[in-house]
Short mmCIF file of C-alpha atoms and ligand atoms in Angstrom, two decimals:
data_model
loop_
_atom_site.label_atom_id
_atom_site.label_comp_id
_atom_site.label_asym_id
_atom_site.label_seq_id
_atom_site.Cartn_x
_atom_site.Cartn_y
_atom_site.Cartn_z
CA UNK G 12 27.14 17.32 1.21
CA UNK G 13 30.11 19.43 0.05
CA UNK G 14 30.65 22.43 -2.36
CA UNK G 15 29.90 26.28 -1.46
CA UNK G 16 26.24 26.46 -2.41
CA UNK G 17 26.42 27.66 -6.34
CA UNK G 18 23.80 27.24 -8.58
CA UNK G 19 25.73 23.70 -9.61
CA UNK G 20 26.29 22.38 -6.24
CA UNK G 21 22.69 23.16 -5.72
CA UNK G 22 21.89 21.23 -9.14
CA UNK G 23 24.01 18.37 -8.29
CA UNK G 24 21.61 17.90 -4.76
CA UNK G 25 18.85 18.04 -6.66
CA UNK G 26 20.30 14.68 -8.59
CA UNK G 27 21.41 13.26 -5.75
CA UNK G 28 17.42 13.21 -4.65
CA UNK G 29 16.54 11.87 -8.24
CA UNK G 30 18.77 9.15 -8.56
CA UNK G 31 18.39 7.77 -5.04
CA UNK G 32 14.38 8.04 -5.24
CA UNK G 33 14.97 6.07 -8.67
CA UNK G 34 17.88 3.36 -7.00
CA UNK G 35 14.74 2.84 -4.38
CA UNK G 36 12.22 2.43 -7.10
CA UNK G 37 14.63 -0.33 -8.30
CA UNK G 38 14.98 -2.30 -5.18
CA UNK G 39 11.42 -2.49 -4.86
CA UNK G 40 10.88 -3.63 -8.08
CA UNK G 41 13.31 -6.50 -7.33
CA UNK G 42 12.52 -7.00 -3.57
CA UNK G 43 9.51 -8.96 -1.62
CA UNK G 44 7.76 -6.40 0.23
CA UNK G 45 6.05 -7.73 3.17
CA UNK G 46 5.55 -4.79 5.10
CA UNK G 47 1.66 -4.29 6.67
CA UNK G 48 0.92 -0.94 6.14
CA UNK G 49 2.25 -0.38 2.42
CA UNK G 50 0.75 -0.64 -0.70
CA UNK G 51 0.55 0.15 -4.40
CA UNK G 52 -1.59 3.27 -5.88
CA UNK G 53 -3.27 2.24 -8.53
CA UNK G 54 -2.14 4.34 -12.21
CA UNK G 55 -5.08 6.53 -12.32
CA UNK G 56 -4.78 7.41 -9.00
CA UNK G 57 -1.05 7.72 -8.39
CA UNK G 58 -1.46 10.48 -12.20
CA UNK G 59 -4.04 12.64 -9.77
CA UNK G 60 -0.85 12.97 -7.23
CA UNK G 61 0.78 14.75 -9.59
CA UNK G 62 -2.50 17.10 -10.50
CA UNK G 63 -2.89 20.64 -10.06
CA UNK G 64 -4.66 19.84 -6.60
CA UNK G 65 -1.26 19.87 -5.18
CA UNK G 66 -0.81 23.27 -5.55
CA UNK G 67 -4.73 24.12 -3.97
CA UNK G 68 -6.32 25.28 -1.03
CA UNK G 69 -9.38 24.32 -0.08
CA UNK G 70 -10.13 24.92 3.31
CA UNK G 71 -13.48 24.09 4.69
CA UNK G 72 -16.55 21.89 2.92
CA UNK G 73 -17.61 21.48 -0.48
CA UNK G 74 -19.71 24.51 -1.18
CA UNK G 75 -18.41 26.29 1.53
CA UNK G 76 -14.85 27.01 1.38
CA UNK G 77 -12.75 29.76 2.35
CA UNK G 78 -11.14 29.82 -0.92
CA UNK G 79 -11.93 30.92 -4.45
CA UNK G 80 -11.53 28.62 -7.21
CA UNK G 81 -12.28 25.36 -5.61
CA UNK G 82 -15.26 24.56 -7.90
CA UNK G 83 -13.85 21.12 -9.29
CA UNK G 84 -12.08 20.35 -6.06
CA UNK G 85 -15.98 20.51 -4.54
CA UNK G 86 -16.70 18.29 -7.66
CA UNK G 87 -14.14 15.49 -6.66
CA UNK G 88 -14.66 15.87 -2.76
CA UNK G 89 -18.61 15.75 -2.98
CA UNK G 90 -17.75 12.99 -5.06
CA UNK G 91 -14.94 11.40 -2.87
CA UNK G 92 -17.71 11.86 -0.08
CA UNK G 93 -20.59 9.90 -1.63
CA UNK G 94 -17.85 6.95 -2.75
CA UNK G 95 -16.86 6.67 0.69
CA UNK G 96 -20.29 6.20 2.27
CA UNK G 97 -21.06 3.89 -0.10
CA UNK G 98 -18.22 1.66 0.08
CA UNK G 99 -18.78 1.60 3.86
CA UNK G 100 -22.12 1.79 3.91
CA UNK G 101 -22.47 4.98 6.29
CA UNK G 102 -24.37 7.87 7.06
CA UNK G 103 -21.12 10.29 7.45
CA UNK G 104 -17.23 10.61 6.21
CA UNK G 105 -14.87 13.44 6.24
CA UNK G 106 -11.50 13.05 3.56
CA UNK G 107 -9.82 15.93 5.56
CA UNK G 108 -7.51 14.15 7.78
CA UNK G 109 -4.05 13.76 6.41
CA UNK G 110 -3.01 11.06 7.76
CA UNK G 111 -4.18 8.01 10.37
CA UNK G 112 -2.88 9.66 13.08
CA UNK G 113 -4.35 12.81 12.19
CA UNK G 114 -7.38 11.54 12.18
CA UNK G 115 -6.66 9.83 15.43
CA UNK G 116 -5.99 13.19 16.49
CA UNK G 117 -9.25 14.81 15.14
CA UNK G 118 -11.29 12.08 17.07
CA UNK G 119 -9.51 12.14 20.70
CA UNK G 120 -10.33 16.14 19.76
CA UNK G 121 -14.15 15.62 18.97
CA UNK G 122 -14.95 12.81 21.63
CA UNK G 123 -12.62 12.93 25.03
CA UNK G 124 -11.35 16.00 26.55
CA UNK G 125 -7.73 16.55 28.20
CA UNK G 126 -8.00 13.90 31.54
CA UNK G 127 -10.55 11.78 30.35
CA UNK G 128 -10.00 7.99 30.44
CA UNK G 129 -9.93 5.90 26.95
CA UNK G 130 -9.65 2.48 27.10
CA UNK G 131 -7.13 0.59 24.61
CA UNK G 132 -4.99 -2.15 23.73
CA UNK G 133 -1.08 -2.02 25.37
CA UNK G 134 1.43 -1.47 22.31
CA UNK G 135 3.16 -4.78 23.26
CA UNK G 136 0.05 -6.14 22.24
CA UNK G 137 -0.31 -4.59 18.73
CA UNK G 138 -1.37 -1.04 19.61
CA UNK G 139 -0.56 1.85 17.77
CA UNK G 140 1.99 4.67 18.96
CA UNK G 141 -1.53 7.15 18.96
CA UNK G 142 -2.71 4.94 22.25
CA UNK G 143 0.69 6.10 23.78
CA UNK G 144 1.63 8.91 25.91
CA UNK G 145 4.55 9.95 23.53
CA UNK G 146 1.69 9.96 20.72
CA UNK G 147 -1.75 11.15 20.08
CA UNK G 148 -3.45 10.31 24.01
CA UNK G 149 -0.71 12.67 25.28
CA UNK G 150 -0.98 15.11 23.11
CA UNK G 151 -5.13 15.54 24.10
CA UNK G 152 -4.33 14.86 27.42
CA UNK G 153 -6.13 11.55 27.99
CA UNK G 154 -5.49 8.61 29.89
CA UNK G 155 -5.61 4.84 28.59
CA UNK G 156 -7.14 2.38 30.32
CA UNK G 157 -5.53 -0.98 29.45
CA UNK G 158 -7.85 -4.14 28.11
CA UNK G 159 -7.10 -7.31 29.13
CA UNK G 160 -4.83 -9.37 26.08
CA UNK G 161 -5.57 -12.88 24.96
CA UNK G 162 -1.84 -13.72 23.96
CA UNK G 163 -2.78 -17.32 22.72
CA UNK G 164 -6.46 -16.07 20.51
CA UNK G 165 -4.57 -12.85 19.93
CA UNK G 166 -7.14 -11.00 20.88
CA UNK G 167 -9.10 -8.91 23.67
CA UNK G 168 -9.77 -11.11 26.34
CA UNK G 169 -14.00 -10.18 26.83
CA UNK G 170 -14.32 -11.19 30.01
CA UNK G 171 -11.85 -9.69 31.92
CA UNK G 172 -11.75 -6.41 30.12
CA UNK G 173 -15.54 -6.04 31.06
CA UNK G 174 -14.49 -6.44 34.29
CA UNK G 175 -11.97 -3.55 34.09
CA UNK G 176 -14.60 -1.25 31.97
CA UNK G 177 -17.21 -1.71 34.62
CA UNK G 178 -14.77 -0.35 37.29
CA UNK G 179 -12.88 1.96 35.27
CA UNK G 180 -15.39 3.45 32.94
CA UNK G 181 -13.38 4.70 30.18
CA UNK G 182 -15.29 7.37 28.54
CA UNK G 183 -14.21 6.34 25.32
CA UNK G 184 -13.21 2.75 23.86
CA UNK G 185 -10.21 2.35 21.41
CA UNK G 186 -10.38 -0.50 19.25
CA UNK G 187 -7.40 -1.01 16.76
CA UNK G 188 -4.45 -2.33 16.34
CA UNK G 189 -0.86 -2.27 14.25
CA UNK G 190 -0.53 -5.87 14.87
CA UNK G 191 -3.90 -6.55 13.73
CA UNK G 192 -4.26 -10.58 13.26
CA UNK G 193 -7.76 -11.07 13.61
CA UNK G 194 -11.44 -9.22 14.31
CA UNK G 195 -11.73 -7.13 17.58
CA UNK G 196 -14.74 -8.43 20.25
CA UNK G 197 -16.61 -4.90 19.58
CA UNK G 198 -19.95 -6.71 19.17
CA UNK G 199 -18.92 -8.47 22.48
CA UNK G 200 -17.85 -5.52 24.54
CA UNK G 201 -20.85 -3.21 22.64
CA UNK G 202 -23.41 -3.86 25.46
CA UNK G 203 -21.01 -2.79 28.43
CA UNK G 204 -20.06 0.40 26.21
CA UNK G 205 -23.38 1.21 26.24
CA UNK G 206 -24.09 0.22 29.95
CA UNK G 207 -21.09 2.32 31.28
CA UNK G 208 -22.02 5.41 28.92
CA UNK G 209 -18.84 4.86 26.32
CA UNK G 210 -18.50 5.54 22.93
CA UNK G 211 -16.88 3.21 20.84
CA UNK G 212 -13.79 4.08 18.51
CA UNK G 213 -12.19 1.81 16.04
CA UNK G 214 -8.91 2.42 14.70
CA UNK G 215 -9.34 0.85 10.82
CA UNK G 216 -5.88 1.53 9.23
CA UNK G 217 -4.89 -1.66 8.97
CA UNK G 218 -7.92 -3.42 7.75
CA UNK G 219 -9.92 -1.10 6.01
CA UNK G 220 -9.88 -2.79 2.97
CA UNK G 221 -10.68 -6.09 4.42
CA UNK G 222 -13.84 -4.37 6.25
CA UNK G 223 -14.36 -2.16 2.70
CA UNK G 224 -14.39 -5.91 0.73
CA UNK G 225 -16.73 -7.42 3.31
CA UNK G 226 -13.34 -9.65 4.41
CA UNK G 227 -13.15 -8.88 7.95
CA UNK G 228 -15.43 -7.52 10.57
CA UNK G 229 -17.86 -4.17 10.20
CA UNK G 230 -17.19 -1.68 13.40
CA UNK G 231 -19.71 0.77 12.47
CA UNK G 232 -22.62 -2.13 12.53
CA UNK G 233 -21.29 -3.55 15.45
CA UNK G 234 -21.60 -0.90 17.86
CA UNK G 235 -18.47 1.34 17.21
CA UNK G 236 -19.64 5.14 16.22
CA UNK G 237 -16.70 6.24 14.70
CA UNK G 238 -14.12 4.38 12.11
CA UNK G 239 -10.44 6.51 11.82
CA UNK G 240 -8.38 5.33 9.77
CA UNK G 241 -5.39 5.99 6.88
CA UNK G 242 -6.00 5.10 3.03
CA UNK G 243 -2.93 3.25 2.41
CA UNK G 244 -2.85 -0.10 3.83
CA UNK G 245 -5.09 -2.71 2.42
CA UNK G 246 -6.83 0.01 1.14
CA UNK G 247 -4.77 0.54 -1.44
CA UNK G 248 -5.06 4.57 -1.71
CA UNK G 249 -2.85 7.49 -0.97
CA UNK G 250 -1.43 8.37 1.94
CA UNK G 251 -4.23 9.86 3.64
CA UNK G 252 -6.63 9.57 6.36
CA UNK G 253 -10.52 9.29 6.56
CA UNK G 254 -13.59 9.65 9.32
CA UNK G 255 -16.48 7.48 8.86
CA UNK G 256 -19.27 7.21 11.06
CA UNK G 257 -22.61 5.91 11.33
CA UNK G 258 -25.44 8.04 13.56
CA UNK G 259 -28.11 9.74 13.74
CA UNK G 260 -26.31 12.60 16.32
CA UNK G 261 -25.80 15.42 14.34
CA UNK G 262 -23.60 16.78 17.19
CA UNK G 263 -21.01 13.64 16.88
CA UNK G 264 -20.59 14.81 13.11
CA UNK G 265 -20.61 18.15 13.60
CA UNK G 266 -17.91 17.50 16.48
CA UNK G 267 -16.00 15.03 14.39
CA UNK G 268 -16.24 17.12 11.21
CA UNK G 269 -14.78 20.22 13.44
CA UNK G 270 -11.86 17.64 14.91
CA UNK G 271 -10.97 17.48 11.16
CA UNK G 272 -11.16 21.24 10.17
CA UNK G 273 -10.23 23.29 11.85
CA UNK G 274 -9.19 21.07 14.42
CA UNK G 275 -6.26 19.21 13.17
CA UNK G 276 -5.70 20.82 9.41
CA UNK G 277 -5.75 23.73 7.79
CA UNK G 278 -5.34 22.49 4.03
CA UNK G 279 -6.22 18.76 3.47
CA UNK G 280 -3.76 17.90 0.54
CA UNK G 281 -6.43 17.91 -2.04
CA UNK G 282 -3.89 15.56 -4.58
CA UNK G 283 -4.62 13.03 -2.42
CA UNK G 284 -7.84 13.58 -1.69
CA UNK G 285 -8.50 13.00 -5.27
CA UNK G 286 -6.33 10.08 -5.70
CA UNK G 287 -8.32 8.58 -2.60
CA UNK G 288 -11.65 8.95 -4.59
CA UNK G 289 -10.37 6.50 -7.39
CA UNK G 290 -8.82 4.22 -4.62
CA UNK G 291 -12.78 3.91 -3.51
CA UNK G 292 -14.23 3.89 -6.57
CA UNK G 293 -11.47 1.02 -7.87
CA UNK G 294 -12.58 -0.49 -4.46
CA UNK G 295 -15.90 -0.69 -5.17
CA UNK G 296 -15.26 -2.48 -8.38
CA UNK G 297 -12.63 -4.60 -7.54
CA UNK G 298 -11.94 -4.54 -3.64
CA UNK G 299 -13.71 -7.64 -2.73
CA UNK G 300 -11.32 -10.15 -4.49
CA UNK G 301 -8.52 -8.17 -3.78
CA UNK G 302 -9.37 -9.03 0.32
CA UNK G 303 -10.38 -12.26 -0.18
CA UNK G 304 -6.55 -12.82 -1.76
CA UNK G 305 -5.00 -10.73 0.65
CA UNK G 306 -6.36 -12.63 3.23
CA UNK G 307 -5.80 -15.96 1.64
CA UNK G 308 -2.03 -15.75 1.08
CA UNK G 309 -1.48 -14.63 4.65
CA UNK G 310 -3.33 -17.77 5.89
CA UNK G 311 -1.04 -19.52 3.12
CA UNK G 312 2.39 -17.97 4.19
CA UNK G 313 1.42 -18.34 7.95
CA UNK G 314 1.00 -22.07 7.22
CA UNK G 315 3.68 -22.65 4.92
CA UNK G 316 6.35 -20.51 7.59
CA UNK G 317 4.89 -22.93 10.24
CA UNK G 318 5.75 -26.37 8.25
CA UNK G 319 9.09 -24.98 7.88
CA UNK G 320 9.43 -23.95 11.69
CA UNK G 321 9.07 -20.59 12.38
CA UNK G 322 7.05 -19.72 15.91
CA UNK G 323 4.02 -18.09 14.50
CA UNK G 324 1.59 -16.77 16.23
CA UNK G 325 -1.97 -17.86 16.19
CA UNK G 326 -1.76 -21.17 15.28
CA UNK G 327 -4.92 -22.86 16.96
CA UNK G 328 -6.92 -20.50 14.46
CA UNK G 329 -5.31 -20.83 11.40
CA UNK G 330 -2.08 -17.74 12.06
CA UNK G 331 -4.35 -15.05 11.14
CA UNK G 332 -8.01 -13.47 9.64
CA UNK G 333 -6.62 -10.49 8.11
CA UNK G 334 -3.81 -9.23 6.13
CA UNK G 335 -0.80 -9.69 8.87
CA UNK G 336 1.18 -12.36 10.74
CA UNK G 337 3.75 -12.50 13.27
CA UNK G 338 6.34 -14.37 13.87
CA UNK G 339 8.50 -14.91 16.80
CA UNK G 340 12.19 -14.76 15.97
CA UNK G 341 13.76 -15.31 19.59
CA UNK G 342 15.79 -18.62 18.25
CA UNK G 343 16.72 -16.71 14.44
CA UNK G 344 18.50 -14.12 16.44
CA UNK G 345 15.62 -11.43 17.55
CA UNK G 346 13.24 -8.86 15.49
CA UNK G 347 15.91 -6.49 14.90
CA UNK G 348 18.86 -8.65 13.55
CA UNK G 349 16.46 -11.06 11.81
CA UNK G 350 14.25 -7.64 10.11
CA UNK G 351 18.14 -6.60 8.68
CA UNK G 352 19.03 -9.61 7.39
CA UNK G 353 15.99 -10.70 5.94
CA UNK G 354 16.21 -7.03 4.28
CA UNK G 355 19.96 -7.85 3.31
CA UNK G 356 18.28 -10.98 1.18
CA UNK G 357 15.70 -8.73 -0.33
CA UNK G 358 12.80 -9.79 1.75
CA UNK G 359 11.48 -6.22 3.61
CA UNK G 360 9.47 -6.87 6.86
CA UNK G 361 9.70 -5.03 10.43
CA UNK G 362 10.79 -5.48 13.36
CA UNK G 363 8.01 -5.94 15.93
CA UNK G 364 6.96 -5.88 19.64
CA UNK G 365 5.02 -9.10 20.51
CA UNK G 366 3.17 -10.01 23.33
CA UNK G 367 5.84 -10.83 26.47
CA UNK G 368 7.80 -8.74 25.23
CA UNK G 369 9.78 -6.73 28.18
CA UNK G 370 11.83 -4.08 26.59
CA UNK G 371 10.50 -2.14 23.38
CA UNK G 372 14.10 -1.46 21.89
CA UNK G 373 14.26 -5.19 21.58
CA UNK G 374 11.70 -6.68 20.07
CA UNK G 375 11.13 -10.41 19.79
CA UNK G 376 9.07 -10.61 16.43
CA UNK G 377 8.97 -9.90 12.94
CA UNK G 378 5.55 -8.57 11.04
CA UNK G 379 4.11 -9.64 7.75
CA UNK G 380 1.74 -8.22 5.56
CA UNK G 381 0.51 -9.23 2.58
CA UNK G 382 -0.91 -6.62 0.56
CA UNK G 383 1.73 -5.62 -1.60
CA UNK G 384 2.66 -8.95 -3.31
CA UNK G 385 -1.48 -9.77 -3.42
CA UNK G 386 -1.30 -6.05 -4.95
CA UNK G 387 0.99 -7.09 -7.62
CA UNK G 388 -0.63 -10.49 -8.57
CA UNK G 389 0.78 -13.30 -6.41
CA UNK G 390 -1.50 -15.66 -4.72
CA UNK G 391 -0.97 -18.95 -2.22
CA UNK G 392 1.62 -20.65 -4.43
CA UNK G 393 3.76 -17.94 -4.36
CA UNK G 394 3.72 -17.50 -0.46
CA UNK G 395 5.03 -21.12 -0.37
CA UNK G 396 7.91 -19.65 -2.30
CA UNK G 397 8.46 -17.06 0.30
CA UNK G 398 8.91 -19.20 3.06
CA UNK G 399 11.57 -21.13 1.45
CA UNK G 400 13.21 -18.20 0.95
CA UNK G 401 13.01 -17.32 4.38
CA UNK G 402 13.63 -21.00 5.60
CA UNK G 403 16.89 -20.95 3.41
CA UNK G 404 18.25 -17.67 5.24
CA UNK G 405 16.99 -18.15 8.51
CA UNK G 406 17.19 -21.86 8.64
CA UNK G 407 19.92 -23.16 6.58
CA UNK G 408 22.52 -20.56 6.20
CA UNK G 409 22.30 -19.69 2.67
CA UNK G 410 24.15 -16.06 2.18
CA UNK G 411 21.96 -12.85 1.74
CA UNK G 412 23.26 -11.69 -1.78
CA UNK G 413 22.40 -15.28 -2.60
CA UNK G 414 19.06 -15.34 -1.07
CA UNK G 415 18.53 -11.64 -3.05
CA UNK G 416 19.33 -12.90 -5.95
CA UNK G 417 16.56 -15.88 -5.70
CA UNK G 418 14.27 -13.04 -4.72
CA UNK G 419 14.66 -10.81 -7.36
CA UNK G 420 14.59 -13.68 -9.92
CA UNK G 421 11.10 -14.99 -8.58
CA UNK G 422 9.50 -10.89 -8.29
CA UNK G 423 10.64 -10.43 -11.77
CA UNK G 424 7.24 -12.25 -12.87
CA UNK G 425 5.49 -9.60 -10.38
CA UNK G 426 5.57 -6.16 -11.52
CA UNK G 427 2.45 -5.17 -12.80
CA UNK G 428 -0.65 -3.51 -10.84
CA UNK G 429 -3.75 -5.54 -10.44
CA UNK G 430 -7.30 -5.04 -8.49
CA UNK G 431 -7.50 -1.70 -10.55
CA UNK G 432 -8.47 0.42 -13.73
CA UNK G 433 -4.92 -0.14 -15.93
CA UNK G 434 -4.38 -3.63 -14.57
CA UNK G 435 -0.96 -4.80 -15.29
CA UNK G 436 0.70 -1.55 -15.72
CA UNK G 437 4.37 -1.25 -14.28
CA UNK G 438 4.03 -1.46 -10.45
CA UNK G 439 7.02 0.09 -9.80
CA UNK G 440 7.93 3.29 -12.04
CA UNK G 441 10.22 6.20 -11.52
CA UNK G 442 8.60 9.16 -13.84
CA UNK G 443 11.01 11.00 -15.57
CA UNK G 444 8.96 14.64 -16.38
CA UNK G 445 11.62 16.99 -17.18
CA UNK G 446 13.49 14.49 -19.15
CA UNK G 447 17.14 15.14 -17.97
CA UNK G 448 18.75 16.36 -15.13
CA UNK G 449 19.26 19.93 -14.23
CA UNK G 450 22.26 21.29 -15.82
N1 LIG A 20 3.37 2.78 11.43
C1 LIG A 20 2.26 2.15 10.76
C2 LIG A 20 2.42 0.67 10.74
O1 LIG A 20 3.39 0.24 10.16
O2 LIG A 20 1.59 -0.06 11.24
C3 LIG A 20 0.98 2.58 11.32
O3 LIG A 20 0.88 3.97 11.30
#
């Protein structure tokens, strides 16, 4: 920016900020947002975001802070507490983490120690940057130990990974993914955890809504001790993280509650915190539909993207089981260029490392998610829609402000918020508070 830094200049950044925040409001209203890991806040809990908890410290427990005047903060996070454990049906869960990584962070910090082996998925294959050395294993220190990838299933292949566990003997198991197309063999691999003296960890982000609506598998019954995970996927809370476990050890919670604070925080963005316990309670009441329809239109735009004939993966069972698909883009020009254009046209997806894949600053796929548009009321007929759309840019040349145009005529009849307290309030909202801009 220009100008010599008066008072006006100063004013005129601070408009700048407003009115692109609000041009961005606008394209979302008008765009098809098919990224994996965003969602929607519901009204009542996007109004706590803007609550006097922003401006709190809290540090420590309920009923045991550091900090004076938390009384109502205790209120929400004993309450937050008690929503969470019920919704996963747990014994333990700590709302402290900030963010998924964070609590990534707060769990490598509780359960390995710098040098220690951790066994995981490769990236290529759908792992998170955390499982990488330029993320959260180097940062603790710790070294991954690869499973063995089932390109075809899209999944860990059992067998062979038990092979490489029994040699290896990882002293803690990662299971989670970014690419996350269908349920993780924890049940399968449980008994050789236990045999080689591993813990299991299971990276939720992704799917913690399907697990939360009884949609997808349940780690902490299957044999995984510890569930980390952020609150803003297909669970559709704040941005946030969370630590749930199941067990009887009172050191693993002590350990894991210590990972959190003072491990990895210091304050634990108590807005959020609060907005999260609506996101559970409006879980309770209405997350099990919202899954099942999450889950449902991906199966439905997986299918419908295949009859028009895009590569995607997963096809001898059914594309996907969760929220996600990918799709190979080699013959549309690549992840990259076909991510841009399809964002050109109004249709916002990611570029994304598949399987095969040699070089990670090319990747050959896109990724779709579909908990947005389910968040915003559309269901299998309207993922039909969205493959023609695709088909007609990808496939048959039609130009991108032309393709945008058809997009933003068919999201017009999605705007609202559904699966929530306030259903069909405005989805997409820029709020004014001041009223004008600063003079
Ligand atoms: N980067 C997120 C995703 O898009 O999957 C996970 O943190």
């Amino acid at each position: 920016m220009g100008g010599d830094g008066t008072e006006g200049d100063m004013a005129r950044a601070v408009e700048q900020v407003r009115d692109a925040v609000r041009r961005h409001t606008t394209r979302f209203e008008h765009a098809i947002p098919l990224i994996a890991s965003e969602n929607l806040l519901s009204p009542y809990a996007r109004e706590l975001m803007i609550s006097d908890f922003d401006a709190r410290y809290a540090e420590g427990l309920p009923g045991e802070r550091y900090y004076e005047g938390n009384e109502q903060v205790d209120e929400v996070e004993t309450l937050c507490l008690d929503l969470a454990k019920r919704l996963f049906r747990c014994s333990f869960a700590d709302v402290r983490p900030i963010s998924g990584t964070v609590a990534n962070l707060a769990v490598l910090k509780a359960l390995s120690e710098p040098g220690d082996l951790v066994g995981t998925c490769r990236l290529a294959d759908g792992a998170h940057i955390s499982s990488a050395s330029f993320g959260a294993f180097g940062l603790r220190g710790v070294k991954p130990v690869y499973y063995v990838w089932d390109a075809q299933r899209m999944t860990i292949d059992v067998a062979r990974t038990r092979e490489i566990l029994r040699a290896v003997r990882p002293k803690l198991c990662l299971f989670g993914l970014s690419l996350f197309l269908f349920p993780l063999p924890v049940q399968e691999l449980s008994p050789t955890l236990e045999e080689i003296g591993a813990r299991g960890w299971y990276d939720g982000a992704h799917v913690l809504g399907l697990i939360a609506g009884g949609e997808f598998q349940d780690p902490l019954h299957e044999g995984c001790v510890v569930i980390s995970a952020s609150t803003h996927k297909t669970l559709p809370g704040p941005q946030h993280g969370i630590l749930l476990a199941n067990t009887d050890d009172p050191d693993v919670t002590k350990r894991l509650a210590s990972g959190a604070f003072p491990g990895v925080t210091s304050n634990h963005h108590l807005h959020a915190m609060a907005a999260l316990a609506v996101s559970l309670a409006e879980h309770l009441a209405f997350g099990r539909a919202y899954a099942r329809q999450v889950i449902a239109n991906a199966k439905a735009l997986g299918a419908a993207l295949h009859e028009r004939g895009f590569d995607v993966l997963g096809e001898e069972l059914g594309f996907t089981a969760s929220h996600t698909l990918a799709v190979r883009v080699t013959r549309e020009g690549g992840g990259e260029e076909v991510a841009r254009r399809l964002a050109a046209a109004g249709i916002i997806t990611n570029k994304n490392l598949l399987p095969g894949d040699t070089s990670s600053k090319h990747p050959g796929g896109i990724r779709l998610g579909t908990p947005e548009v389910t968040r915003v009321g559309m269901t299998e007929k309207e993922m039909a829609r969205i493959a023609e759309l695709m088909d007609d840019l990808l496939h048959h040349g039609k130009a991108p402000e032309s393709v945008a145009a058809d997009s933003a005529a068919f999201k017009s009849g999605f705007t609202g918020l559904r699966y929530c307290f306030g259903a069909g309030e405005a989805a997409y909202r820029y709020f004014d508070l001041v009223g004008h801009p600063p003079p």
